[in-house]
XYZ file of C-alpha atoms in Angstrom:
339
model
C 6.230 18.024 -21.744
C 4.933 19.342 -18.488
C 1.434 18.715 -17.214
C 0.182 22.234 -16.856
C 2.422 24.599 -18.742
C 3.399 23.281 -22.158
C 0.249 24.525 -23.863
C 1.271 25.726 -27.295
C -1.193 24.338 -29.776
C -0.477 25.088 -33.447
C 1.140 28.513 -33.271
C 4.831 27.921 -33.333
C 7.520 25.373 -32.606
C 9.065 26.247 -29.230
C 12.844 26.635 -29.526
C 13.477 24.778 -26.242
C 11.562 21.618 -27.183
C 14.288 19.042 -27.923
C 16.752 20.105 -25.216
C 14.092 20.098 -22.496
C 12.578 16.803 -23.707
C 15.894 15.008 -23.051
C 16.105 16.499 -19.563
C 12.446 15.738 -18.741
C 12.790 12.104 -19.840
C 14.942 11.371 -16.766
C 14.014 14.065 -14.245
C 10.202 13.996 -14.378
C 9.587 10.227 -14.007
C 11.970 10.142 -11.014
C 10.198 12.989 -9.197
C 6.727 11.702 -10.112
C 7.560 8.221 -8.759
C 8.719 9.607 -5.395
C 5.611 11.808 -5.064
C 3.331 8.964 -6.153
C 4.612 6.529 -3.497
C 4.725 9.123 -0.710
C 1.359 10.643 -1.648
C -0.507 7.325 -1.957
C 0.733 6.004 1.421
C 0.489 9.322 3.306
C -2.876 10.556 2.064
C -4.343 7.068 2.157
C -3.356 6.812 5.835
C -4.875 10.227 6.639
C -8.188 9.204 5.008
C -8.254 5.862 6.871
C -7.495 7.506 10.234
C -10.095 10.236 9.653
C -12.655 7.586 8.754
C -12.078 5.844 12.084
C -12.555 9.003 14.116
C -15.487 10.566 12.330
C -17.099 11.890 15.525
C -13.848 13.304 16.926
C -12.720 15.343 13.930
C -12.140 19.043 14.490
C -13.140 21.648 11.891
C -9.553 21.812 10.616
C -9.426 18.015 10.347
C -12.506 18.133 8.090
C -10.767 20.521 5.707
C -7.592 18.472 5.745
C -9.611 15.394 4.867
C -10.819 17.270 1.760
C -7.180 18.165 1.053
C -6.068 14.528 1.298
C -8.876 13.379 -1.022
C -7.845 16.003 -3.627
C -4.164 15.068 -3.297
C -4.820 11.313 -3.460
C -6.905 11.767 -6.604
C -4.060 13.691 -8.216
C -1.152 11.369 -7.314
C -3.044 8.452 -8.907
C -2.506 10.189 -12.290
C 1.285 10.555 -11.900
C 2.202 7.134 -13.374
C 0.503 8.242 -16.631
C 2.621 11.410 -16.720
C 5.776 9.402 -15.933
C 5.227 7.194 -18.997
C 4.386 10.276 -21.081
C 7.613 12.062 -20.071
C 9.836 8.988 -20.462
C 8.451 7.527 -23.701
C 5.178 8.838 -25.182
C 1.461 9.209 -24.446
C -0.060 5.759 -24.972
C -3.378 6.225 -23.193
C -5.660 7.854 -25.749
C -7.679 11.050 -25.918
C -10.223 10.313 -23.139
C -7.559 9.622 -20.508
C -5.638 12.684 -21.717
C -8.638 14.873 -20.919
C -9.257 13.014 -17.626
C -5.751 13.554 -16.222
C -5.806 17.242 -17.190
C -9.188 17.617 -15.449
C -7.828 15.966 -12.265
C -4.726 18.203 -12.415
C -6.899 21.327 -12.550
C -9.295 20.155 -9.811
C -6.338 19.488 -7.486
C -4.554 22.729 -8.392
C -7.497 24.947 -7.469
C -9.189 22.872 -4.742
C -6.002 22.538 -2.664
C -5.310 26.281 -2.506
C -9.010 27.131 -1.965
C -9.154 24.631 0.930
C -6.194 26.468 2.520
C -8.163 29.714 2.149
C -11.123 28.057 3.926
C -8.816 26.805 6.712
C -7.598 30.400 7.134
C -11.203 31.666 7.369
C -11.926 28.952 9.947
C -8.889 29.952 12.045
C -9.951 33.617 11.762
C -13.462 32.823 13.065
C -12.153 30.519 15.821
C -9.651 33.059 17.182
C -11.003 36.524 16.362
C -14.706 35.698 16.893
C -14.300 32.840 19.360
C -17.515 33.353 21.367
C -20.062 33.028 18.536
C -18.160 31.305 15.734
C -19.204 27.652 16.108
C -22.292 27.849 13.877
C -20.696 29.718 10.918
C -17.588 27.505 11.166
C -19.718 24.367 10.990
C -21.646 25.790 8.028
C -18.385 26.591 6.195
C -16.811 23.183 6.898
C -19.829 21.028 6.097
C -21.737 22.864 3.331
C -20.110 26.028 1.949
C -16.831 24.161 1.238
C -18.574 22.265 -1.593
C -19.794 25.485 -3.227
C -16.651 27.515 -2.457
C -14.016 24.879 -3.268
C -15.223 21.904 -5.302
C -17.739 23.681 -7.555
C -15.306 26.354 -8.854
C -12.514 23.741 -9.141
C -14.777 21.575 -11.322
C -16.058 24.526 -13.398
C -12.468 25.603 -14.107
C -11.866 22.253 -15.834
C -14.054 23.251 -18.817
C -10.979 24.425 -20.850
C -9.343 21.026 -20.196
C -12.420 19.184 -21.468
C -12.456 21.356 -24.612
C -8.749 21.800 -25.409
C -6.841 18.860 -23.879
C -6.133 16.302 -26.606
C -3.484 14.067 -28.104
C -1.380 14.880 -31.144
C 1.421 13.152 -33.022
C 4.743 14.974 -33.423
C 7.690 13.211 -35.107
C 6.254 9.766 -34.363
C 5.632 10.545 -30.666
C 2.168 11.090 -29.193
C 1.728 14.116 -26.928
C -1.059 14.917 -24.456
C -1.502 18.647 -24.002
C -3.909 21.564 -24.150
C -4.053 22.629 -27.794
C -5.294 26.224 -27.916
C -6.277 27.698 -31.296
C -4.310 30.913 -30.691
C -1.607 32.283 -28.408
C -4.086 34.758 -26.872
C -6.055 31.835 -25.430
C -2.948 30.609 -23.632
C -2.257 34.095 -22.236
C -5.873 34.453 -20.998
C -5.835 31.089 -19.229
C -2.400 31.844 -17.760
C -3.802 34.976 -16.112
C -6.768 32.978 -14.803
C -4.343 30.358 -13.479
C -2.255 32.967 -11.609
C -5.282 34.912 -10.351
C -7.384 31.991 -9.043
C -4.485 29.689 -8.135
C -2.320 32.208 -6.286
C -3.396 35.856 -6.000
C -7.017 35.676 -4.733
C -6.586 32.812 -2.208
C -3.222 34.321 -1.222
C -4.907 37.638 -0.376
C -7.602 35.861 1.708
C -4.973 33.852 3.595
C -2.714 36.887 4.147
C -5.616 39.068 5.364
C -6.880 36.395 7.787
C -3.481 35.759 9.324
C -2.595 39.453 9.630
C -5.800 39.948 11.670
C -5.151 36.742 13.679
C -1.552 37.732 14.498
C -2.734 41.199 15.519
C -5.376 39.643 17.806
C -2.966 37.158 19.393
C -0.319 39.816 19.987
C -2.779 41.536 22.354
C -3.785 38.388 24.211
C -2.253 35.675 26.354
C -3.694 32.882 24.229
C -0.706 30.522 24.369
C -2.867 27.519 23.480
C -4.346 29.300 20.475
C -0.861 30.272 19.266
C 0.258 26.663 19.584
C -2.871 25.489 17.746
C -2.146 27.943 14.912
C 1.424 26.760 14.385
C 0.760 23.712 12.208
C -1.752 25.493 9.976
C 0.730 28.340 9.354
C 3.492 25.814 8.538
C 1.167 23.953 6.132
C 0.259 27.171 4.292
C 3.852 28.472 4.137
C 5.089 25.085 2.884
C 2.321 24.979 0.248
C 3.225 28.406 -1.140
C 6.954 27.596 -0.935
C 6.181 24.623 -3.215
C 4.155 26.608 -5.752
C 5.683 30.126 -5.763
C 8.792 29.271 -7.890
C 6.500 27.713 -10.524
C 4.223 30.780 -10.582
C 7.262 33.035 -11.002
C 8.261 30.907 -14.012
C 4.869 31.010 -15.754
C 4.594 34.766 -15.037
C 7.930 35.409 -16.795
C 6.881 33.148 -19.676
C 3.570 35.024 -19.992
C 5.449 38.355 -20.160
C 7.597 36.863 -22.954
C 4.422 35.860 -24.839
C 3.010 39.380 -24.350
C 6.249 40.939 -25.629
C 6.940 42.749 -22.336
C 10.186 40.753 -22.094
C 12.086 40.443 -25.389
C 11.908 36.955 -26.904
C 15.259 35.142 -26.994
C 15.698 31.414 -27.506
C 18.319 31.173 -24.741
C 16.043 32.890 -22.202
C 13.007 30.860 -23.293
C 14.944 27.603 -22.893
C 15.988 28.564 -19.340
C 12.456 29.693 -18.407
C 10.828 26.504 -19.656
C 13.405 24.302 -17.962
C 12.688 26.290 -14.774
C 8.923 25.746 -15.236
C 9.466 22.044 -15.843
C 11.565 21.607 -12.676
C 9.498 23.832 -10.379
C 6.154 22.390 -11.505
C 7.355 18.841 -10.792
C 8.733 19.899 -7.381
C 5.492 21.792 -6.645
C 3.655 18.469 -6.764
C 5.315 17.665 -3.439
C 2.465 19.749 -1.971
C 0.462 16.506 -2.262
C 2.671 15.031 0.480
C 2.615 18.023 2.872
C -0.648 17.262 4.651
C 0.225 13.722 5.828
C 3.863 14.639 6.604
C 2.795 17.549 8.832
C 0.179 15.366 10.501
C 2.787 12.672 11.200
C 5.507 14.972 12.544
C 3.552 17.799 14.162
C 0.326 16.033 15.157
C 1.025 14.676 18.626
C -2.028 12.391 18.598
C -1.929 11.347 14.953
C 0.520 8.459 15.459
C -1.657 6.989 18.214
C -4.777 7.434 16.096
C -3.089 5.776 13.111
C -1.995 2.835 15.267
C -5.529 2.475 16.673
C -7.084 2.557 13.196
C -4.619 0.042 11.728
C -4.906 -2.222 14.788
C -8.689 -2.086 14.494
C -8.502 -3.115 10.811
C -6.035 -5.898 11.617
C -8.053 -7.255 14.558
C -11.289 -7.019 12.615
C -9.804 -9.050 9.743
C -8.278 -11.648 12.093
C -11.477 -12.154 14.062
C -13.514 -12.413 10.866
C -11.250 -15.211 9.576
C -11.257 -16.917 13.004
C -15.039 -16.835 13.303
C -15.458 -18.348 9.828
C -12.897 -21.130 10.352
C -14.143 -22.187 13.805
C -17.700 -21.851 15.012
C -19.082 -19.402 12.504
C -19.886 -17.116 15.469
C -19.625 -13.333 15.300
C -17.381 -10.931 17.081
C -16.859 -7.242 16.910
C -13.942 -5.046 17.802
C -14.074 -1.417 18.701
C -11.194 0.786 19.586
C -11.244 4.266 20.958
C -9.400 6.571 18.656
C -7.891 9.709 20.013
C -8.537 12.816 18.013
C -5.878 13.500 15.434
C -6.423 17.196 15.814
C -3.679 19.307 17.212
C -5.833 22.384 16.753
C -8.342 23.563 19.273
C -11.740 23.830 17.616
C-alpha cells in the first residue's frame, strides 16, 4: 500500500493488489530507510545551523527553515510506513490518522513554501527599491496564513477517512472513502492545490524575473537566483512523475481511459514507485544548502563547534571549580541569496 494513493475504501477489490504488494514489500522499506536517514541528518543540521544564526538569516533562509521543519516532521513517520509495507500496520487507528495528517501537511506546505519563495524572489528583483517591508511581512506573518493554515485545513479528510482495516489477516492503514466519487474529488483537489496552483504562481514569478534580468546587468542577482531555481526544478522533477500517474489513474476511474487490469497494474506500480521516489524532496533542501551554499559548511562547523565547546566547558566547570564559562562563535550567514 502506498501512503497517499491507495485510497479505495469498500467499492471494489483492485486487480493489481497482490502483485504490487509483493513488489512494495521490498522496494518501499528500502527507499523509505534511505530517505529517513538522509532527511533526519540533513534537515536536522539545517535547523541547528539556522538556530545559531537567527539574526543573520536572509528572507529565503527563513522560508527554507520552514521547509526543513515540514520535511523533518514527515521523515519521522517513514519507519511506520516501512513496517506497514513490509509486514502489516501494527500501530492502531490513532497513529494511522496521525501519519496521514503529517503526510498531507508536508505535501501541501512544501510546495506552498516554494510558491512563497518565488514571490519573495519576484519582490526582491522586480521591485527591489521598495520590497523590504512586504517581503518581511510575507516571511514572518503571511507564511503562517498562506502555507500552514491551508495545509492543516486540508488534513480534515485524513482525520475523517484515514483508518485501519483487516484484509486477509493483515491490517491496513488507508483512507477509506464511502464511494469512488469521493476519491475522484479529493484526487482533483490533490492535483489542483499540490501542483497546478502553486506551479502557476512559481511559473509566473520566474517568467517575470527572467524577463527583468534579461534587460539588466544584475550578475549578482542572477547568481543569487540560481539555487532557488534548482531547488524548485528538483522539487517538481521529484513530484511530476507521481502526479502523471495519479492523473492517469483518475481518468481510468472516470472512464475516460478504458479500464483494463493490465493497464491498472502498471499504473499503480508506477504510482507506488514514483510516490516513494518523490519523498526524496525531503532531502533536497539540505543537499542544495551543502553543495551550493558556499557559506553553509562554515556555518555548520561553527554551530557544531559551538555545541561541542559548550558541552565540554559545562562538564569541565562542574568537575573542577564549579565556575561558569560561556562560548560564543560568530556564524557566517548560510545565505547564498542576496536579500
